[in-house]
Each structure stands twice: as structure tokens, then as C-alpha cells.
Short mmCIF file of C-alpha atoms in Angstrom, two decimals:
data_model
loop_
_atom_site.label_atom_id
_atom_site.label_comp_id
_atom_site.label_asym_id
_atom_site.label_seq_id
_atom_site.Cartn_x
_atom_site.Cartn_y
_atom_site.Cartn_z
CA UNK L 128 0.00 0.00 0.00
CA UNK L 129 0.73 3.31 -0.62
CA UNK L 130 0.23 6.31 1.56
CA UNK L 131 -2.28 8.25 -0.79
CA UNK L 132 -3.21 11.28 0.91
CA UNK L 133 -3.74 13.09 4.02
CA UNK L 134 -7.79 12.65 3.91
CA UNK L 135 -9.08 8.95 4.53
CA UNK L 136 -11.31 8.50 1.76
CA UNK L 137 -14.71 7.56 2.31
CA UNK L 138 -17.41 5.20 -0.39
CA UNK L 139 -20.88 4.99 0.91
CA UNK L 140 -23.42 2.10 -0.55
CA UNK L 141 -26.79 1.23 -0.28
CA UNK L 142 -27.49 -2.16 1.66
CA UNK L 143 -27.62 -4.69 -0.68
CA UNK L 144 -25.61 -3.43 -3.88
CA UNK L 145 -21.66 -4.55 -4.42
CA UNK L 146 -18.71 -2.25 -3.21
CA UNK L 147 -15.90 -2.15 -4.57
CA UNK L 148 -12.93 -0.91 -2.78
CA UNK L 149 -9.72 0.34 -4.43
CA UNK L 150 -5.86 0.20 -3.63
CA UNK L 151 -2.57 1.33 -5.46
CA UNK L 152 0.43 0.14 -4.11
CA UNK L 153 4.19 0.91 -5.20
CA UNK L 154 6.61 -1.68 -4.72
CA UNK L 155 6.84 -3.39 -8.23
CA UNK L 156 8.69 -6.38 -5.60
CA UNK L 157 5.46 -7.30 -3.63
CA UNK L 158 4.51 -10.60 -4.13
CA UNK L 159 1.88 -11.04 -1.58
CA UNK L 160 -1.34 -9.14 -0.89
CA UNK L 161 -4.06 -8.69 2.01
CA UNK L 162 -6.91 -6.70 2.62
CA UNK L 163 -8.33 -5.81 6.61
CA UNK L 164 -11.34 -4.76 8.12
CA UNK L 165 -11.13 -2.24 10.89
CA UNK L 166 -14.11 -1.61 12.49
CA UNK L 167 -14.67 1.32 14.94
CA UNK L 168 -12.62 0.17 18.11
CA UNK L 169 -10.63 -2.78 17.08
CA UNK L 170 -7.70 -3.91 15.64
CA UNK L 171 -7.50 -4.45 11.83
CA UNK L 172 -8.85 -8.15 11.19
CA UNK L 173 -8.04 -10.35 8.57
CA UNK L 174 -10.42 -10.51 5.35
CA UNK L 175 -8.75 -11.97 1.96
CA UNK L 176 -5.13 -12.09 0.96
CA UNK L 177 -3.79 -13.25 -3.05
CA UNK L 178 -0.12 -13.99 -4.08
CA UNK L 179 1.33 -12.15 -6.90
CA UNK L 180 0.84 -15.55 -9.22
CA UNK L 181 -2.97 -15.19 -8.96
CA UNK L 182 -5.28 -12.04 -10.45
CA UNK L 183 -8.20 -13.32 -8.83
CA UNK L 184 -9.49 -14.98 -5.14
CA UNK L 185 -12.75 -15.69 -4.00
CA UNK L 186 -13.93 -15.77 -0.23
CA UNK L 187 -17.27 -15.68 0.80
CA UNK L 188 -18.80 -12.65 -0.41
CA UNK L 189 -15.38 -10.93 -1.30
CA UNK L 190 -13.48 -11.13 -4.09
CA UNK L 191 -10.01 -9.83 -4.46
CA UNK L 192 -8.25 -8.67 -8.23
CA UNK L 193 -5.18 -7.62 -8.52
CA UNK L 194 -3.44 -6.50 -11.50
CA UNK L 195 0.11 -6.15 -11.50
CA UNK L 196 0.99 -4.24 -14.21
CA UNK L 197 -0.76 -1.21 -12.84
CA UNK L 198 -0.24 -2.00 -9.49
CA UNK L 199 -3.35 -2.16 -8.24
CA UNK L 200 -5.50 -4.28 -5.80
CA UNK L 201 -9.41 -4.04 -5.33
CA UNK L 202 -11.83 -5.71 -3.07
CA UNK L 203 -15.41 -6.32 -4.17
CA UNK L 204 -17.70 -6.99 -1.30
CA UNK L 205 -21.17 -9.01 -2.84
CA UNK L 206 -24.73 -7.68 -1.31
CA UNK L 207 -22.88 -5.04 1.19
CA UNK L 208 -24.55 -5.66 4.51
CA UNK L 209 -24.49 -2.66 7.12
CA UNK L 210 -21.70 -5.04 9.36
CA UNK L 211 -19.70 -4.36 6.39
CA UNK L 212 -19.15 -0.66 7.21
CA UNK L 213 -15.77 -0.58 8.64
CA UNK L 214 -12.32 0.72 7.06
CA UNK L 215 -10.42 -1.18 4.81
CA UNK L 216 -6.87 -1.29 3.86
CA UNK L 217 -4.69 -3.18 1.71
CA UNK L 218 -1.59 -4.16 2.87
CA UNK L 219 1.61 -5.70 0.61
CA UNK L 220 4.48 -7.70 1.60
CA UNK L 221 7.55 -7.76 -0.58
CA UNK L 222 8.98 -11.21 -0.37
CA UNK L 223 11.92 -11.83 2.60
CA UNK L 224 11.12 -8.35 4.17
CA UNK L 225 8.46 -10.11 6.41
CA UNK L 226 6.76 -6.78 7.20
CA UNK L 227 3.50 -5.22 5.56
CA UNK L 228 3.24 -2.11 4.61
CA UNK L 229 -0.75 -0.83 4.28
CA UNK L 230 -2.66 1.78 2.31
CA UNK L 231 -4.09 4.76 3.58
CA UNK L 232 -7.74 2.44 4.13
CA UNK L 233 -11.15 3.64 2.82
CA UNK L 234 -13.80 4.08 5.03
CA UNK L 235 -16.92 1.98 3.93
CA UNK L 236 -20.37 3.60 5.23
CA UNK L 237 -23.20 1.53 4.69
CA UNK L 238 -26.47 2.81 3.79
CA UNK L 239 -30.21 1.51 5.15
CA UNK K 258 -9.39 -16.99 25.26
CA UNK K 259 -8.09 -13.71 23.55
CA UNK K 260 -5.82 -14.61 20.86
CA UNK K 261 -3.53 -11.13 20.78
CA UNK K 262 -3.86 -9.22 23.91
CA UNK K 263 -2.72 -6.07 25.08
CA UNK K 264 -2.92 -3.79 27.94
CA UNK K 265 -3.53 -1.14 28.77
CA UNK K 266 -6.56 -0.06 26.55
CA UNK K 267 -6.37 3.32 27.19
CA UNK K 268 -3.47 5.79 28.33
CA UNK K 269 -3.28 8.88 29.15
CA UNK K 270 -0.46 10.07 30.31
CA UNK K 271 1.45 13.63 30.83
CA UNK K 272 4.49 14.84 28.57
CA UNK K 273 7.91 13.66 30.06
CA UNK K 274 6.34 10.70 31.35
CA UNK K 275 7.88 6.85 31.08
CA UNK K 276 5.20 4.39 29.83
CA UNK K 277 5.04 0.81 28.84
CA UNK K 278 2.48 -1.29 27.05
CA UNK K 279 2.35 -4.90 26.86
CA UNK K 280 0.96 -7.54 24.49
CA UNK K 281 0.81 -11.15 24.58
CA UNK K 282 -0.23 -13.54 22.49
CA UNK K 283 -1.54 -17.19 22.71
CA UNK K 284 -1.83 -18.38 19.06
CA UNK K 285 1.46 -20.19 19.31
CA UNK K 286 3.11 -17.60 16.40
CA UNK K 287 7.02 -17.06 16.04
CA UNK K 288 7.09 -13.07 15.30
CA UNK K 289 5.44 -10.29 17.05
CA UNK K 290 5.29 -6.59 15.82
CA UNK K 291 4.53 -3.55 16.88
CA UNK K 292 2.55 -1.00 14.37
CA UNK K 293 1.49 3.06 15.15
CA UNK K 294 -1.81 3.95 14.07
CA UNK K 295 -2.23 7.76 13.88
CA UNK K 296 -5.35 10.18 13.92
CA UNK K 297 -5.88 9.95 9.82
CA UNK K 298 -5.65 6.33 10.13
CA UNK K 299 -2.26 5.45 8.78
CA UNK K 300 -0.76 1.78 10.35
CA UNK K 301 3.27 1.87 10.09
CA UNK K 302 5.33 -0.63 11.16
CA UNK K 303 7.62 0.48 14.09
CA UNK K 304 8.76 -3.11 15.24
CA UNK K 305 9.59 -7.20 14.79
CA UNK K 306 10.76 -9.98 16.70
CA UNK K 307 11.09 -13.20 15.78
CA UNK K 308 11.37 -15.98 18.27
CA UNK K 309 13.11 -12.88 21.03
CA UNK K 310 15.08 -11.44 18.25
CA UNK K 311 14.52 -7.90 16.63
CA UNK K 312 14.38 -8.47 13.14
CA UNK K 313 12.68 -5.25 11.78
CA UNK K 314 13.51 -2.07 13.72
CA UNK K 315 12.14 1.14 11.11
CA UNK K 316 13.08 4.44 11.95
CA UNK K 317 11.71 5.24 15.07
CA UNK K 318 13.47 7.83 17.96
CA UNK K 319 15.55 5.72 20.50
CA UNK K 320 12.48 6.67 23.14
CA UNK K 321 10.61 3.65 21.92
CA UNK K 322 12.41 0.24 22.98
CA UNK K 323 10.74 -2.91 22.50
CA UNK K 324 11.42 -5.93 24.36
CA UNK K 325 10.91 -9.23 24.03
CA UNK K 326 11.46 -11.61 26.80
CA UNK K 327 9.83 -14.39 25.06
CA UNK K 328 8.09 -15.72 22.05
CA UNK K 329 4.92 -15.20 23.14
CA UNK K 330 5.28 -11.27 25.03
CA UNK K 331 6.09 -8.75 22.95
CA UNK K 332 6.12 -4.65 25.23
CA UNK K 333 7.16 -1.41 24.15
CA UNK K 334 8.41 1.21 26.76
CA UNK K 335 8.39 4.85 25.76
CA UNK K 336 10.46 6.96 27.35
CA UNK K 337 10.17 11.18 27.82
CA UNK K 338 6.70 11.12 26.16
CA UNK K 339 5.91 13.44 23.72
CA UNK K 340 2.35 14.90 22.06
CA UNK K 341 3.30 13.71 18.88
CA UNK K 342 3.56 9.74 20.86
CA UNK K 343 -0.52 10.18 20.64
CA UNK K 344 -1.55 7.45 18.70
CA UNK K 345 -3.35 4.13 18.63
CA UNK K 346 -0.53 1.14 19.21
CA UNK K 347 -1.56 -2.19 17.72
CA UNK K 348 0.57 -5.32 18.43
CA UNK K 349 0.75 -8.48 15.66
CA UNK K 350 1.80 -11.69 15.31
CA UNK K 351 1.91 -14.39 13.03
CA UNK K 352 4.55 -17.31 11.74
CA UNK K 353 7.01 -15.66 9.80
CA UNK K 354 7.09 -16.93 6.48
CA UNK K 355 4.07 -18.84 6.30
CA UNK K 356 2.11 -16.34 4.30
CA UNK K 357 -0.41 -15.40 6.21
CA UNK K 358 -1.85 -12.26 7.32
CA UNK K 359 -1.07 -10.73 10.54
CA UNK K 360 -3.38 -11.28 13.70
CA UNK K 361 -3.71 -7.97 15.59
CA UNK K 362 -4.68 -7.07 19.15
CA UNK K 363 -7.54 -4.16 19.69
CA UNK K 364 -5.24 -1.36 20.53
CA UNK K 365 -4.04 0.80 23.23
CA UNK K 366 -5.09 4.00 22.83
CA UNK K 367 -2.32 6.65 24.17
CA UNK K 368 -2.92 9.67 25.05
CA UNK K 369 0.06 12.52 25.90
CA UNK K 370 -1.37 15.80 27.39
#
């Protein structure tokens, strides 16, 4: 991930549609990927993750793409429900460094 | 049953001051880290041991020292706190290597007045 910006973005979807949350990241060396959920409170928790030999992963109502020529990771979250709303960040590992380094997270705000 | 834990929750704490904060966790991981979330949300890595040994140290002032006096205990003492120390502090673990995401603790809010 990249630090983007001093403002934490913020997408806001109606309960029931498909989000779609967007990441760039920098380092051309990552090889692995993971997205986290951080609701209000807590720590960041684990959602999805996808090694740089895949484009696409599938979880249960998330999908993760990543396309490495632009350097860029997105999570699509299926029939957003209002437990979804939470910030998100992507995080990237380049391989032997053993540390992540995250995004600047987007703040999802769910919608009745 | 907590898997990362960390205390305390909340700190608040005057400038000058000597703090520590402590984290422990019972997943059975190698590597423990230490990560500063500030007000606009931003996590950075400050911190890594793996199995006792430091193994990432980023550029943080020599105020902050982690220690590690096992695998499974991971605490970071500040020393002559300072407003800009006013952040959320999140320990991590996980195996190293493995592949697989970190598992974080809830926080410790700190708070330098």
C-alpha cells in the first residue's frame, strides 16, 4: 500500500448493492497481498489475501483482483450488509522483508 | 481466550512521562510486531521480533524500545513522552514466512497531554 493522501477516503453504498474498494500500491517487488477490516474500536482483522501468481481470489462474499501491471488491488464486497461498514486497507508484503506495509484504508459507510 | 492481547486499553499520560504497554499472544506464532496507528488512520510498522530477536527495527526515535522476553510477550516502553507519541498502538503476530496475514490485538489508545 501506498500512503495516498492526508484525507481517509470515504465510499458509501446502499445495503444490498456490491462495493468495490480500491488500492494502489508501489513496490513493483510485492509478491503477496491482504486486505483488513477495521471496524470502529478494534484492531484491523483479517479478510482476503492473493499472491502475486494469482489475479483473482474468492472468499465468501469478497473477491479480491489484482493487476500487477498497474499495481493495483481491489476488493469487491457481494450484497454489502451494514456489518460491512468498517475501514479497509490493503496491505503488501515484498517477499523476505516479512513486514506489511498498508494503504491509507477507505472508510466503507453503509447505507439503510 | 483472547488470541492477541494487550494492555492497557487506554493511556493517558502527561508529557515527560515513562510508559510501557504490553501484548501477549496465545496463538502459538514465532514473530510479534509492533505498528502506530495515527489520527488519519495510517498503520506503520515500528517493530519485529522473531522468536526474542529484533528483526525489523524502522526508523523510530531511541524513546521507543521494544522488548521481548519471550516468544509469546512482545512490550514497548516509551520513554520522555511526547504529544506527537498520541496514537493508537496495535501489536501483531503471526509465523514468519508462512504467508499469512497478521493477527492484531484491539489497541491501546495513548494519550500525551
Amino acid at each position: 500500500g501506498e500512503s495516498v493522501g492526508l484525507h481517509l477516503p470515504t465510499l458509501s453504498v446502499q445495503e444490498g448493492d456490491n462495493s468495490i474498494i480500491n488500492c494502489a500500491y508501489s513496490n513493483s517487488a510485492s509478491d503477496y497481498f491482504i486486505w483488513y477490516k477495521q471496524e470502529s474500536g478494534k484492531g484491523p482483522q483479517f479478510i482476503i489475501d492473493i499472491r502475486s501468481n494469482m489475479d483473482k481470489r474468492q472468499g465468501q462474499r469478497v473477491t479480491v483482483l489484482l493487476n500487477k501491471t498497474v499495481k493495483h488491488l481491489s476488493l469487491q464486497i457481494a450484497a454489502t450488509q451494514p456489518g460491512d461498514s468498517a475501514v479497509y486497507f490493503c496491505a503488501d508484503e515484498e517477499e523476505g522483508t516479512y513486514k506489511y506495509i498498508f494503504g491509507t484504508g477507505t472508510r466503507l459507510k453503509v447505507l439503510a | 481466550d483472547t488470541a492477541v492481547s494487550q494492555t492497557p486499553k487506554y493511556l493517558v499520560t502527561q508529557m515527560g512521562n515513562d510508559k510501557s504497554i504490553k501484548c501477549e499472544q496465545n496463538l502459538g506464532h514465532d514473530t510479534m510486531y509492533w505498528y502506530k496507528q495515527d489520527s488519519k488512520k495510517f498503520l506503520k510498522i515500528m517493530f519485529s521480533y522473531n522468536n526474542k530477536e529484533l528483526i525489523i527495527n524502522e526508523t523510530v526515535p531511541n524513546r521507543f524500545s521494544p522488548k521481548s522476553p519471550d516468544k509469546a510477550h512482545l512490550n514497548l516502553h516509551i520513554n520522555s513522552l511526547e504529544l506527537g507519541d498520541s496514537a493508537v498502538y496495535f501489536c501483531a503476530s503471526n509465523l514468519l514466512g508462512q504467508g499469512h496475514g497478521y493477527t492484531f490485538g484491539s489497541g491501546t489508545r495513548l494519550t500525551v497531554v
